[in-house]
mmCIF file of C-alpha atoms in Angstrom:
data_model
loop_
_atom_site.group_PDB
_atom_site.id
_atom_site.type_symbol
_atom_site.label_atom_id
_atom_site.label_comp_id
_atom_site.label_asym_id
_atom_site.label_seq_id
_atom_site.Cartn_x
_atom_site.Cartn_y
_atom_site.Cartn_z
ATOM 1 C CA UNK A 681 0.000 0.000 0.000
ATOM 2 C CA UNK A 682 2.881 2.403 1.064
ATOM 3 C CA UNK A 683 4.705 1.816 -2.588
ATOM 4 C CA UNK A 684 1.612 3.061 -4.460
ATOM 5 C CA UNK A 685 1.448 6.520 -2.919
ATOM 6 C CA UNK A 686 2.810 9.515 -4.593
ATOM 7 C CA UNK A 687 6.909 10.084 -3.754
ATOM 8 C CA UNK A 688 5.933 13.143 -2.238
ATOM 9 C CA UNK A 689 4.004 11.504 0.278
ATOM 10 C CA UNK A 690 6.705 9.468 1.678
ATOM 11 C CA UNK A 691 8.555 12.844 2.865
ATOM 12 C CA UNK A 692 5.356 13.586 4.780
ATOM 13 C CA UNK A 693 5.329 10.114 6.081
ATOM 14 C CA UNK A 694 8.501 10.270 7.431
ATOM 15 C CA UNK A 695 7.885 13.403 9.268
ATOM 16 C CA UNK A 696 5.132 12.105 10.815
ATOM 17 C CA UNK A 697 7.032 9.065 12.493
ATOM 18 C CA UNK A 698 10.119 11.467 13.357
ATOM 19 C CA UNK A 699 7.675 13.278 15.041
ATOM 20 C CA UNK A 700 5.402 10.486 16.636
ATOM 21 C CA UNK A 701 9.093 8.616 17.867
ATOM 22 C CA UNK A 702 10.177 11.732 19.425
ATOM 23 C CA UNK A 703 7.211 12.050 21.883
ATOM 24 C CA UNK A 704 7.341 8.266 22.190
ATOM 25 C CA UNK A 705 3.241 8.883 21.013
ATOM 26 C CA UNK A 706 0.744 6.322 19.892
ATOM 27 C CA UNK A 707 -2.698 7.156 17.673
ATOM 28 C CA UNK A 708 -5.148 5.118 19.875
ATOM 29 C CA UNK A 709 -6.581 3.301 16.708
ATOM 30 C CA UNK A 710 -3.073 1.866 15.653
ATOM 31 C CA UNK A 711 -3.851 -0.024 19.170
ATOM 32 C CA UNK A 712 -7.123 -1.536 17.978
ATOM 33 C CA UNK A 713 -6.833 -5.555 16.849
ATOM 34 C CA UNK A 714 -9.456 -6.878 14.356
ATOM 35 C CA UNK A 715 -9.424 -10.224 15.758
ATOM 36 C CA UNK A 716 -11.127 -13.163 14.236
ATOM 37 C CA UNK A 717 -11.687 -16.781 15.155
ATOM 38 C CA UNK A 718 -10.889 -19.633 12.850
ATOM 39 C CA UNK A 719 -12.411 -23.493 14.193
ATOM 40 C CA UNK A 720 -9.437 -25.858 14.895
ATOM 41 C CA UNK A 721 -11.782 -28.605 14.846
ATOM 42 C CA UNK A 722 -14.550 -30.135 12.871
ATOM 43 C CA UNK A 723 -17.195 -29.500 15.804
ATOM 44 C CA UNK A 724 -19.649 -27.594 14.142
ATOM 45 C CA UNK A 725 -19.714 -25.756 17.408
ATOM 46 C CA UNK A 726 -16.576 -24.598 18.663
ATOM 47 C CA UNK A 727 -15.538 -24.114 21.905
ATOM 48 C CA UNK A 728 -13.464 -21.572 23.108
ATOM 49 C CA UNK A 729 -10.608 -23.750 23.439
ATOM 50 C CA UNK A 730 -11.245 -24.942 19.706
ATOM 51 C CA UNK A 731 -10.757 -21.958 18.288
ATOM 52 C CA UNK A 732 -7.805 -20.163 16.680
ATOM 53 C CA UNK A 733 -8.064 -16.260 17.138
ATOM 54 C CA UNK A 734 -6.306 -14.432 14.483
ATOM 55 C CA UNK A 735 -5.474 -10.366 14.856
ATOM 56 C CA UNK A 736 -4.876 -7.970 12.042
ATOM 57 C CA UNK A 737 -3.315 -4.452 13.444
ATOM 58 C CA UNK A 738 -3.466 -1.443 11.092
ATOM 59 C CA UNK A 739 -0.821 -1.290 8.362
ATOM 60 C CA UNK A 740 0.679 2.419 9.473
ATOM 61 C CA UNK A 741 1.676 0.541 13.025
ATOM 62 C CA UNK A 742 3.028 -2.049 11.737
ATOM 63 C CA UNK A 743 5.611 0.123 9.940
ATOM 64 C CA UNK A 744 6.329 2.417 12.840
ATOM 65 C CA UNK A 745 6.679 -1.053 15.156
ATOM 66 C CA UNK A 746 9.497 -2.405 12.217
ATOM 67 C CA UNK A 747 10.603 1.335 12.758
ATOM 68 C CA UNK A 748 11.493 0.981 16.250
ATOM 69 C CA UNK A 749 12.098 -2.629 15.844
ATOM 70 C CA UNK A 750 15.470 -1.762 13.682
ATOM 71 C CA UNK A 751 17.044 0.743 16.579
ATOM 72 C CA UNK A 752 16.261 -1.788 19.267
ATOM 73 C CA UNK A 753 17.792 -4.701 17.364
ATOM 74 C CA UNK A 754 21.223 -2.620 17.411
ATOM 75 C CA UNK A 755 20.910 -1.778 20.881
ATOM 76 C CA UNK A 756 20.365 -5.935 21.845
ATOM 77 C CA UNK A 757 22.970 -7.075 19.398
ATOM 78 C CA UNK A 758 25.659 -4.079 20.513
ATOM 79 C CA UNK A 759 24.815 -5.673 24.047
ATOM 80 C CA UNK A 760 24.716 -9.219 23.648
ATOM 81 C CA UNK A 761 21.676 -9.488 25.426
ATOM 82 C CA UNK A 762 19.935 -12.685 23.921
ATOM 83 C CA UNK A 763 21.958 -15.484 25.166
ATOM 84 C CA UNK A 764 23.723 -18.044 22.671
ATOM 85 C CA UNK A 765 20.956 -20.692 23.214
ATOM 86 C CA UNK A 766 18.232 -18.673 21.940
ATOM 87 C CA UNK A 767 17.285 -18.994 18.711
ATOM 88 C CA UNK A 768 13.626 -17.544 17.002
ATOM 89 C CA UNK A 769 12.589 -13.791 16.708
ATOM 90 C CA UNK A 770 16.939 -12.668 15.940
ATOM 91 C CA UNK A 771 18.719 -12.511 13.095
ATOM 92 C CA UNK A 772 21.014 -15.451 11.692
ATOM 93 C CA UNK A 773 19.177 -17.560 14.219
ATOM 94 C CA UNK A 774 16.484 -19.603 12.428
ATOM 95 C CA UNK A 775 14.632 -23.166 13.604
ATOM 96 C CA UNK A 776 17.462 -25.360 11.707
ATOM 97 C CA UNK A 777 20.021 -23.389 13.751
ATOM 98 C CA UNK A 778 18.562 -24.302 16.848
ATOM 99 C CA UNK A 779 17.759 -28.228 15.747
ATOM 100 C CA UNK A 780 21.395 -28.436 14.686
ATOM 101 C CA UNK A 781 22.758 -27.915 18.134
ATOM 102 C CA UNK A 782 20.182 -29.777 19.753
ATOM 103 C CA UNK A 783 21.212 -32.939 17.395
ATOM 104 C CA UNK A 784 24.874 -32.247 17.666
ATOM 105 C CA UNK A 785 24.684 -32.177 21.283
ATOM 106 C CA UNK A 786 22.572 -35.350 21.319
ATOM 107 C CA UNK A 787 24.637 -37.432 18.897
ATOM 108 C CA UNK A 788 27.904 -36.300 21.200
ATOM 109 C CA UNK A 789 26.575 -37.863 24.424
ATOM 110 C CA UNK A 790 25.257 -40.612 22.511
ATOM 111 C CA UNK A 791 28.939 -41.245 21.711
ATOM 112 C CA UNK A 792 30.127 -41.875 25.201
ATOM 113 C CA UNK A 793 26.546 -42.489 26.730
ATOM 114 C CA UNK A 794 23.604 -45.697 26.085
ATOM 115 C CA UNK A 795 21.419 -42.824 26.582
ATOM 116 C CA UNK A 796 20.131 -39.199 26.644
ATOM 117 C CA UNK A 797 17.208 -38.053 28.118
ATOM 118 C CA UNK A 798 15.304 -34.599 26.736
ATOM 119 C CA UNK A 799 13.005 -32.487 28.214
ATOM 120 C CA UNK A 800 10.970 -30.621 25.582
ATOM 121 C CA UNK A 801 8.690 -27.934 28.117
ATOM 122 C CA UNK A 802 5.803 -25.311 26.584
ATOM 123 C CA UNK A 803 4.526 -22.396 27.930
ATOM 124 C CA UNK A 804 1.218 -22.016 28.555
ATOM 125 C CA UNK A 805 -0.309 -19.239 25.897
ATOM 126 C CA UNK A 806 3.000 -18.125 26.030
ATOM 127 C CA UNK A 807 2.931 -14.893 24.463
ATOM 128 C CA UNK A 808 -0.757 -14.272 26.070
ATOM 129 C CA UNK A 809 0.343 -14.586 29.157
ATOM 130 C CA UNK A 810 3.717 -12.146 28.839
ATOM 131 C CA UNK A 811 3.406 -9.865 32.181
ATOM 132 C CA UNK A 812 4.227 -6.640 30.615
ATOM 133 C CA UNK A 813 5.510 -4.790 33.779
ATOM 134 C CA UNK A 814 7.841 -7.674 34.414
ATOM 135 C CA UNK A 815 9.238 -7.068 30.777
ATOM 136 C CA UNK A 816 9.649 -3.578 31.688
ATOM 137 C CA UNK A 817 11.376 -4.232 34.696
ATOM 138 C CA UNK A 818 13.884 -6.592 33.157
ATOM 139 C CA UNK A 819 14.486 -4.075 30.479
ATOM 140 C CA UNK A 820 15.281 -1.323 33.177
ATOM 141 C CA UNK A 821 17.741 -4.031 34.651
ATOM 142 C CA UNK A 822 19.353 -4.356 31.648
ATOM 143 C CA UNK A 823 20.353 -0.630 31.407
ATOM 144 C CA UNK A 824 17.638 -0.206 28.443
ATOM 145 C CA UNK A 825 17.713 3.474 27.013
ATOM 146 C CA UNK A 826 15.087 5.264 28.818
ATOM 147 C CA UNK A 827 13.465 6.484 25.424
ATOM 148 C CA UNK A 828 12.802 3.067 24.162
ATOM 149 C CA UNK A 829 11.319 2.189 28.078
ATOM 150 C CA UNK A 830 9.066 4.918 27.464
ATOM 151 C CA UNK A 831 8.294 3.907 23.922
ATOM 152 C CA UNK A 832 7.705 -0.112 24.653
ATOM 153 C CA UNK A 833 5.450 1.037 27.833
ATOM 154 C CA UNK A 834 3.310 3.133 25.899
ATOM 155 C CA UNK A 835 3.284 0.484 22.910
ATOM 156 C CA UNK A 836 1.620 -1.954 25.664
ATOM 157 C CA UNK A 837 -1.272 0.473 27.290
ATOM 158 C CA UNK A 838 -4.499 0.718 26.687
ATOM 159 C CA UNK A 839 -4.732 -1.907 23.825
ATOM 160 C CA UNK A 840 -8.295 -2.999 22.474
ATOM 161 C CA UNK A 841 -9.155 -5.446 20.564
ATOM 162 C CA UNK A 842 -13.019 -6.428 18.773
ATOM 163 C CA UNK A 843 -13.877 -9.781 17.343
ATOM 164 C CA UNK A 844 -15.021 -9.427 13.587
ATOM 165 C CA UNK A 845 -17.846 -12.449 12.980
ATOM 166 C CA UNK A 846 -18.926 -12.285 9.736
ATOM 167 C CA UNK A 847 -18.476 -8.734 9.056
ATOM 168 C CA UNK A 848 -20.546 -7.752 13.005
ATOM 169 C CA UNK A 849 -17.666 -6.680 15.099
ATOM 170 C CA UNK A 850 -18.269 -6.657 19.110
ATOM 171 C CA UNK A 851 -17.729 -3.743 21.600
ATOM 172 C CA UNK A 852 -13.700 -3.303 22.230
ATOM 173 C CA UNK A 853 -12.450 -5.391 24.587
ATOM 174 C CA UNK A 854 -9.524 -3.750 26.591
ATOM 175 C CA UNK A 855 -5.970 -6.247 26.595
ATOM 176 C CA UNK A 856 -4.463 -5.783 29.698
ATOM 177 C CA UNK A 857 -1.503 -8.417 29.176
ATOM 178 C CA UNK A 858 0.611 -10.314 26.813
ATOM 179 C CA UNK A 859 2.352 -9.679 23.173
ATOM 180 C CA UNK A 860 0.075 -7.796 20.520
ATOM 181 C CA UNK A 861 -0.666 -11.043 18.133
ATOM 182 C CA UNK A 862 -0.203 -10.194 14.635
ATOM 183 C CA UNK A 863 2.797 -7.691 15.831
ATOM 184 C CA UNK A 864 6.838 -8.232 14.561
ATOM 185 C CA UNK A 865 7.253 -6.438 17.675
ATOM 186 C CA UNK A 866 5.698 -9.562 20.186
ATOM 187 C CA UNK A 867 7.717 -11.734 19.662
ATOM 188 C CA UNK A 868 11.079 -9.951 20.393
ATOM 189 C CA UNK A 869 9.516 -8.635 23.509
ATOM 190 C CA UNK A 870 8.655 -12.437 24.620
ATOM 191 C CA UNK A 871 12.661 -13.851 23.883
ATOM 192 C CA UNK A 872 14.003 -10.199 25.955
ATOM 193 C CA UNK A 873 11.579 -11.313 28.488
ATOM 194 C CA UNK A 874 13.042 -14.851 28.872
ATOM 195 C CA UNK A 875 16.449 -14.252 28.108
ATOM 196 C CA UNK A 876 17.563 -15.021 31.666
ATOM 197 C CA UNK A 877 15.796 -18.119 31.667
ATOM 198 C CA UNK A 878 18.721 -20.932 31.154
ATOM 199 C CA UNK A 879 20.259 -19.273 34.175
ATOM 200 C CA UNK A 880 17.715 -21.151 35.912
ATOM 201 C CA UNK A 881 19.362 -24.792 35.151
ATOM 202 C CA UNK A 882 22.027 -26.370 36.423
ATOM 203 C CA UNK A 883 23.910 -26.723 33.171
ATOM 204 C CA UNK A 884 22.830 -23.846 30.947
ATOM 205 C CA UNK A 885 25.444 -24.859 27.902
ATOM 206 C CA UNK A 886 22.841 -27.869 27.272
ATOM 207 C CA UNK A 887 19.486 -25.742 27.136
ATOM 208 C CA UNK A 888 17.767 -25.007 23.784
ATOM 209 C CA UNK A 889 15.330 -22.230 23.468
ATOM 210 C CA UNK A 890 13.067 -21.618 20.589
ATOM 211 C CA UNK A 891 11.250 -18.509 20.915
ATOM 212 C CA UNK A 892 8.613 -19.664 23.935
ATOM 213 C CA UNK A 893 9.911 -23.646 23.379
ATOM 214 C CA UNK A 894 12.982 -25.209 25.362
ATOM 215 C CA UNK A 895 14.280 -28.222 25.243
ATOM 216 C CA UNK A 896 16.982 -29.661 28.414
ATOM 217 C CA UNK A 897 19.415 -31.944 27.441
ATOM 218 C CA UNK A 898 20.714 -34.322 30.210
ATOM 219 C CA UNK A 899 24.295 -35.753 29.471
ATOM 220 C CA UNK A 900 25.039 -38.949 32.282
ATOM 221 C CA UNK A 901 28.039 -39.055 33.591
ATOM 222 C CA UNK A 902 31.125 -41.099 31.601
ATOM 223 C CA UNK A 903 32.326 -42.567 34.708
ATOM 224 C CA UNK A 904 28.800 -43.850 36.250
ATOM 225 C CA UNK A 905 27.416 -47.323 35.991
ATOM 226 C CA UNK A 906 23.897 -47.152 34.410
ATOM 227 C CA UNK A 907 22.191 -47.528 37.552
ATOM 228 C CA UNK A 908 24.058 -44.440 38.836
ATOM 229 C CA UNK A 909 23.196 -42.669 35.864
ATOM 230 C CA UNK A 910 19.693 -43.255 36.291
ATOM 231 C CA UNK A 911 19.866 -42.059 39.817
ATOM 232 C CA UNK A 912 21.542 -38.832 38.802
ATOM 233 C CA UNK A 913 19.773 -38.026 35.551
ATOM 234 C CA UNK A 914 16.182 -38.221 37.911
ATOM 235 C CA UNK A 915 18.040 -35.951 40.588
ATOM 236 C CA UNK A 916 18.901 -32.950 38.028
ATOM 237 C CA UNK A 917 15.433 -33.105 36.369
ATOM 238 C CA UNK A 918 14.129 -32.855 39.160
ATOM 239 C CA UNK A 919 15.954 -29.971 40.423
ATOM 240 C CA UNK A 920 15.849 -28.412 37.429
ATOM 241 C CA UNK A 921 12.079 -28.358 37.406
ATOM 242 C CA UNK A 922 11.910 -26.889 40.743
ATOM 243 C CA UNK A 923 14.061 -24.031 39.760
ATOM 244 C CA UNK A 924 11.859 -23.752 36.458
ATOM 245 C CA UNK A 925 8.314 -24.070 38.530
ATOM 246 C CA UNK A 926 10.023 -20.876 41.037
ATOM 247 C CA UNK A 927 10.753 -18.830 37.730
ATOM 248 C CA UNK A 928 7.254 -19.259 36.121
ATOM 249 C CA UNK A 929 5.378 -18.616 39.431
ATOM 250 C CA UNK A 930 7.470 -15.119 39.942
ATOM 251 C CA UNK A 931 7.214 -14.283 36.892
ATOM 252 C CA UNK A 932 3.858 -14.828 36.076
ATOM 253 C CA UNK A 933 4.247 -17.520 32.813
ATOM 254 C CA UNK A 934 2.426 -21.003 33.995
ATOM 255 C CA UNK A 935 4.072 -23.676 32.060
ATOM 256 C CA UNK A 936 1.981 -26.032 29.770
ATOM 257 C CA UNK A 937 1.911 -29.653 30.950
ATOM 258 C CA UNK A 938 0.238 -31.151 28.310
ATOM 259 C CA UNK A 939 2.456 -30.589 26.146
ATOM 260 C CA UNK A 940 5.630 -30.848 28.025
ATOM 261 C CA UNK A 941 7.269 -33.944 27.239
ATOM 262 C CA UNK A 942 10.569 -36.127 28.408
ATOM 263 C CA UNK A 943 12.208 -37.929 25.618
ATOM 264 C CA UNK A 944 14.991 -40.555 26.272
ATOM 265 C CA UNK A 945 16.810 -41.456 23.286
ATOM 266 C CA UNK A 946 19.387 -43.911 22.616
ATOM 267 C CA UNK A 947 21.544 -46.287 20.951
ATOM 268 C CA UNK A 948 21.132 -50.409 21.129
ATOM 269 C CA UNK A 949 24.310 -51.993 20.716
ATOM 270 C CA UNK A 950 25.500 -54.413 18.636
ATOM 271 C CA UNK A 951 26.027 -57.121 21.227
ATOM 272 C CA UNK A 952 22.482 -56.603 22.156
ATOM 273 C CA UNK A 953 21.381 -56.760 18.862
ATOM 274 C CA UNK A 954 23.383 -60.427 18.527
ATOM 275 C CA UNK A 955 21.232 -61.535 21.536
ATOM 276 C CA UNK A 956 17.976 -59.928 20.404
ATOM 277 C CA UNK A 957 18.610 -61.706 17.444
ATOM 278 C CA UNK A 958 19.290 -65.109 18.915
ATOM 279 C CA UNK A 959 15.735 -65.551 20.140
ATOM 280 C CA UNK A 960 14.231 -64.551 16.915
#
């Protein structure tokens, strides 16, 4: 839409974002979501649960969000901010980056190791549930530049959003938490907010974060008997999760147990294989 205006408009457009970034402002319908609601299922019927709500922000926002979006990357990157094991919502960091380590450290302790267990955890609505003051508050810790503080915390206020049903929209309903679905913003604000978390684990060299998915790789011991591996594997995991239940509960992010899952790979070898195939 931008590319078919006039050339003389874009002068006049970027005047009016100099101007809206210096006063950190926001136009209150740039913070207005259409929202729709697609059914996940084949119930005729959908509950809540079944459906998949999909926002559409204006187009102008969008642009001044990839606006401030291309300062704040420089300030992250200039400060290293996202830790190595991060991956998602940066540049030069895409899925297969993150699956490559998270195979190469596998294969490794499959090496020296009969096995390797994996703990693949989910948030719960992860970027719905995003405490926004939290964010804020990790930001300030970090030494953020107080013109992009005052910029993200006005970005967040009084957001609205109105479900579109075949062309009949509802009353605006005011969003009082999370990432803006549908923003490029969102998602950078969710990996800032979580970029402490492999500080929480025992071993953070051997956690794997996705965006709002991690995945904890165990390595046993070289020296242990399997037994003793056993015993030791269950005994981080366990404190590991207790750290990881502590950092969800203060800061406000519920995990997602249905769909956290613990994954033991490994290798048979081939004198088990020569028995195994003995009594076929």
């Amino acid at each position: 839409m931008i590319k078919l205006l006039p050339e003389h408009y874009h002068a006049l457009l970027t005047q009016a974002y100099n101007d809206l970034f210096r006063n950190a402002q926001w136009g209150k319908e740039w913070k207005t979501a259409r929202t729709i609601c697609l059914n996940k299922s084949e119930n005729p019927a959908p509950t809540t649960d079944q459906l998949r709500p999909i926002s559409m922000l204006p187009t102008f926002s969008k642009i001044y969000e990839r606006l401030f979006l291309t300062r704040f990357n420089s300030w992250t990157t200039r400060m290293n901010i996202l830790p190595a094991q991060q991956s998602g919502a940066r540049s030069h960091q895409a899925t297969t980056s993150r699956v490559n380590c998270l195979l190469e450290q596998v294969t490794q302790s499959l090496r020296y190791n009969s096995f390797t267990p994996v703990v693949y955890i989910d948030f719960l609505q992860a970027f719905d549930k995003l405490w926004q003051q939290g964010l804020l508050l990790k930001l300030y810790r970090l030494n953020c530049p107080a013109s992009y503080l005052v910029w993200i915390a006005h970005y967040f206020s009084d957001r609205t959003l109105k479900i579109d049903y075949g062309g009949v929209e509802s009353a605006l309903v005011n969003v009082e938490r999370g990432a803006p679905q549908g923003s490029c913003l969102g998602p950078v604000m969710y990996v800032i907010a979580r970029h402490d978390i492999p500080q929480c684990f025992e071993h953070p060299t051997q956690v794997h974060a996705y965006v709002d998915d991690i995945a904890l790789v165990y390595i046993p011991s070289i020296h242990l008997k399997f037994s003793s591996k056993a015993v030791e594997i269950e005994e981080r995991i366990n404190n590991d999760m207790t750290e990881l239940l502590n950092y969800a509960d203060k800061w406000h992010q519920p995990l997602n147990p249905n769909k956290t899952e613990f994954v033991v790979y490994h290798k048979i070898s081939s004198r088990r294989k020569a028995i195994a195939s003995q009594y076929d």
